[in-house]
Coordinates of C-alpha atoms in Angstrom, one line a residue:
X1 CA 16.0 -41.3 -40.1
X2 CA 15.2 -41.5 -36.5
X3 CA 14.9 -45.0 -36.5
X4 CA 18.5 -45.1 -37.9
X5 CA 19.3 -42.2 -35.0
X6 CA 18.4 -44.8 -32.3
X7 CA 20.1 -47.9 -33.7
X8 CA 23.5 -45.9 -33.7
X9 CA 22.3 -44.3 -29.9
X10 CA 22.0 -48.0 -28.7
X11 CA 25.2 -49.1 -30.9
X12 CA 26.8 -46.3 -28.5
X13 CA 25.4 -47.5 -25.3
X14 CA 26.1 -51.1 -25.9
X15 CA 29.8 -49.5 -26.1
X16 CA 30.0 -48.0 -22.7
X17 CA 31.8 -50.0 -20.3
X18 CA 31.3 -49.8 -16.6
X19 CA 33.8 -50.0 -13.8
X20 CA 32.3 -49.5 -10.6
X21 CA 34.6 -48.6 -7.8
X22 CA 36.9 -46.7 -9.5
X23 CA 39.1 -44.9 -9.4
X24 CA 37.4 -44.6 -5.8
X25 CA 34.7 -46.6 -3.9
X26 CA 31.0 -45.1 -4.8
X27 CA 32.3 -43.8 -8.4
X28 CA 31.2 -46.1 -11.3
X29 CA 33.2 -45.6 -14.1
X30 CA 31.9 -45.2 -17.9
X31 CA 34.4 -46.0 -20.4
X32 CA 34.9 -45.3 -23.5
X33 CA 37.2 -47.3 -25.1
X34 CA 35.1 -50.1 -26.4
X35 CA 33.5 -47.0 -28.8
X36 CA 37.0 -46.1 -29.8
X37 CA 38.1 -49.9 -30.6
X38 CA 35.1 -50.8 -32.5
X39 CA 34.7 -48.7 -36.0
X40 CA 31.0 -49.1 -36.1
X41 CA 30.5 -47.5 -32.8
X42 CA 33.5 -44.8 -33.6
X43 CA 31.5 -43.9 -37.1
X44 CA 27.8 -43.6 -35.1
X45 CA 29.2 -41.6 -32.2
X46 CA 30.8 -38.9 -35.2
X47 CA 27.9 -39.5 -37.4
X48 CA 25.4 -38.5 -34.4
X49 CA 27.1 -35.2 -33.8
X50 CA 27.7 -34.4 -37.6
X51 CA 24.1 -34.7 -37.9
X52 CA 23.5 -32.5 -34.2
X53 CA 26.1 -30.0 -35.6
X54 CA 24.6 -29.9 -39.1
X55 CA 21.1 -29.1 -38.3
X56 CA 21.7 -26.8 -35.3
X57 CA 25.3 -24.8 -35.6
X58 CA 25.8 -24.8 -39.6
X59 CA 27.8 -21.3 -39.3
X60 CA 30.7 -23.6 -36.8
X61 CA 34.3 -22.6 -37.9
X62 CA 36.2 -24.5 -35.4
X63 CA 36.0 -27.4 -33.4
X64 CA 37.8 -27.4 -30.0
X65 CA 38.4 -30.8 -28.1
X66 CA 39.5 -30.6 -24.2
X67 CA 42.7 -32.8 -23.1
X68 CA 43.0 -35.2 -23.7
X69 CA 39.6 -37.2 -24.8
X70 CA 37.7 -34.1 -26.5
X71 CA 41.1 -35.0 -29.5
X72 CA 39.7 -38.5 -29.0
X73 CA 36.6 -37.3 -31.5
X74 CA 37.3 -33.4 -32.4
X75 CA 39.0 -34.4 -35.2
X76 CA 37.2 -36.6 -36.9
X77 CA 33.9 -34.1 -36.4
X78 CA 36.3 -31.1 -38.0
X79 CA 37.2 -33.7 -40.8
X80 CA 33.8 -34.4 -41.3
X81 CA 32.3 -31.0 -41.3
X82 CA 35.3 -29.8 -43.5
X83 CA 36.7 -27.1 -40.3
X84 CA 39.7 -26.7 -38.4
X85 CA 40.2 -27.9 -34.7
X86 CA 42.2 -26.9 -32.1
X87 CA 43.6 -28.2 -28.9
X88 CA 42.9 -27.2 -25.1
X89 CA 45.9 -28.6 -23.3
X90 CA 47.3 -29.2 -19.7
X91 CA 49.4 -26.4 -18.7
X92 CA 53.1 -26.7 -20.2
X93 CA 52.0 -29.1 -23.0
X94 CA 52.0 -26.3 -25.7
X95 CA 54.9 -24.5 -27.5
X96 CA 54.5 -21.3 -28.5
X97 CA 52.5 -18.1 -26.8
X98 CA 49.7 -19.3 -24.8
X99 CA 46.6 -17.8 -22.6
X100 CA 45.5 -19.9 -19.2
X101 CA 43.2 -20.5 -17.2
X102 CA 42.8 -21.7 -13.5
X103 CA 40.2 -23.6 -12.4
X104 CA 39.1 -26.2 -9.5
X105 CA 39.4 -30.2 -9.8
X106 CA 37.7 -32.2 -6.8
X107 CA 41.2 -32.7 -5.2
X108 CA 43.7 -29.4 -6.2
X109 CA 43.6 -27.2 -9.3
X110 CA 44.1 -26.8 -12.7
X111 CA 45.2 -24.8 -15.3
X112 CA 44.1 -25.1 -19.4
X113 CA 46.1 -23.7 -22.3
X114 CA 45.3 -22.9 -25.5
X115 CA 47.7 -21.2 -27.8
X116 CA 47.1 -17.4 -28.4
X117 CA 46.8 -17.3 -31.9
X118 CA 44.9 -20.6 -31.9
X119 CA 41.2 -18.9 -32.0
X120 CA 40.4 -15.9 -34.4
X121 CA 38.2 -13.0 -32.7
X122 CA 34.1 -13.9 -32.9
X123 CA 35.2 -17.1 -34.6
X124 CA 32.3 -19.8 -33.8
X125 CA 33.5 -22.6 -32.0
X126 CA 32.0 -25.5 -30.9
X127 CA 33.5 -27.8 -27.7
X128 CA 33.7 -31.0 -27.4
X129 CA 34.8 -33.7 -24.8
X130 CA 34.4 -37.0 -23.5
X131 CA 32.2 -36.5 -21.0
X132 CA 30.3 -34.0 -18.8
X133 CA 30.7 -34.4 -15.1
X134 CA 30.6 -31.6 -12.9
X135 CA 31.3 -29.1 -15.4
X136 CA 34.5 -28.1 -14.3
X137 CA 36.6 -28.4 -17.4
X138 CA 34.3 -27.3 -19.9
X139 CA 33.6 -24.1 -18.3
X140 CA 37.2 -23.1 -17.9
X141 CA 37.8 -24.2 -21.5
X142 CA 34.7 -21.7 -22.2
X143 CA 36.0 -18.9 -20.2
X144 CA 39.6 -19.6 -21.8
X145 CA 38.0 -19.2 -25.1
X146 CA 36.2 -15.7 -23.4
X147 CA 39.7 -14.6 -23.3
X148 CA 40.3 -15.5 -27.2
X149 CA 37.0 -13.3 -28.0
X150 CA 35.8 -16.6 -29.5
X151 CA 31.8 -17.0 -30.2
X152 CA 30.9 -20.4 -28.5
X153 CA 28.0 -22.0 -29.9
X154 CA 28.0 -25.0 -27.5
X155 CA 29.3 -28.0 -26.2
X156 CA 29.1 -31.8 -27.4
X157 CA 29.9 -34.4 -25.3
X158 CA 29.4 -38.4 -25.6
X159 CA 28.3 -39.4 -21.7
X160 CA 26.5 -36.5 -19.3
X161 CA 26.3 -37.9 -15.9
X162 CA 22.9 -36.0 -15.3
X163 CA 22.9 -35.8 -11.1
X164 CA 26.0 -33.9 -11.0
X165 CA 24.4 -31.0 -12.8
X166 CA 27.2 -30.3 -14.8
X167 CA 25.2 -28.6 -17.5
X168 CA 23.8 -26.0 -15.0
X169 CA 27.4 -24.6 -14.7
X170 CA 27.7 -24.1 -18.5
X171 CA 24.6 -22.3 -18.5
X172 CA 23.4 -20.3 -20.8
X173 CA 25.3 -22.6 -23.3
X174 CA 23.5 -25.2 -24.6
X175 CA 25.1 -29.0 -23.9
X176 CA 24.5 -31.9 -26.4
X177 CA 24.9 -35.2 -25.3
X178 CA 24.6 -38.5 -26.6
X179 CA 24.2 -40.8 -23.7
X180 CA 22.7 -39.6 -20.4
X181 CA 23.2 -41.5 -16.9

């Protein structure tokens, strides 16, 4: 079993594309569309967190993805682990009633959405996204879900670019990534 871990962790790596320089000079880019274009790499990254999700948050009734690469995966983990999911959007991208959130981006602000009936009360949720950065986005989407009275269990993410300490932000929640740079 953890042999077969490690061949789909390497499947994933071997996935991640690089651009350096972009989008500015100094930033090197990881990219995930290789994973998403190849099925084999798509089924490891969703069988990895399955398997994460299985063994450490069994009681998860929701699965919420972040605009607009945490619906890249949410779904097909919510598919998987027969739960709903449920969309964090860009402000003005939902119909409907919706609570907000402000937060700061490294050039301006920010505001998430999530529609007001979207989350139950001490529902247990799980968060997912692309990747961790900074932290930024993830802990507005957990202080959006705050609001909703929702019980977050965590976050999953695919790439956590480790120097930028983005997981010390989401403390005390714990992060799961698959790929660490």
């Amino acid at each position: 079993m953890a042999a077969d871990c490690e061949s789909k962790l390497q499947l994933v790596r071997r996935h991640i594309r690089d651009f350096p320089d972009f989008p500015k000079p100094g930033i090197v880019f990881r990219d995930i569309c290789p994973i998403l274009k190849d099925p084999a790499a798509l089924t490891a990254v969703i069988d990895l967190f399955e398997e994460h999700v299985r063994k450490n948050h069994p009681q998860v009734e929701l699965i919420v993805g972040l605009d607009a690469r945490g619906f890249l995966f949410g779904p097909l983990l919510a598919q998987r682990l027969g739960v709903g999911f449920v969309m964090i959007r860009k402000k003005g991208k939902l119909p409907g009633t919706t609570a907000s959130v402000a937060y700061d981006l490294e050039y301006g602000k920010a505001e998430a959405e999530i529609q007001e009936d979207a989350v139950a009360p001490g529902q247990k949720i799980l968060l997912i996204d692309d990747l961790l950065a900074t932290g930024g986005t993830l802990y507005a989407a957990g202080e959006l879900l705050k609001k909703q009275q929702a019980e977050i269990m965590g976050c999953l993410v695919v790439i956590e670019l480790n120097e930028l300490n983005g997981s010390d932000k989401l403390k005390p929640l714990p992060v799961f990534s698959l790929v660490q740079y």
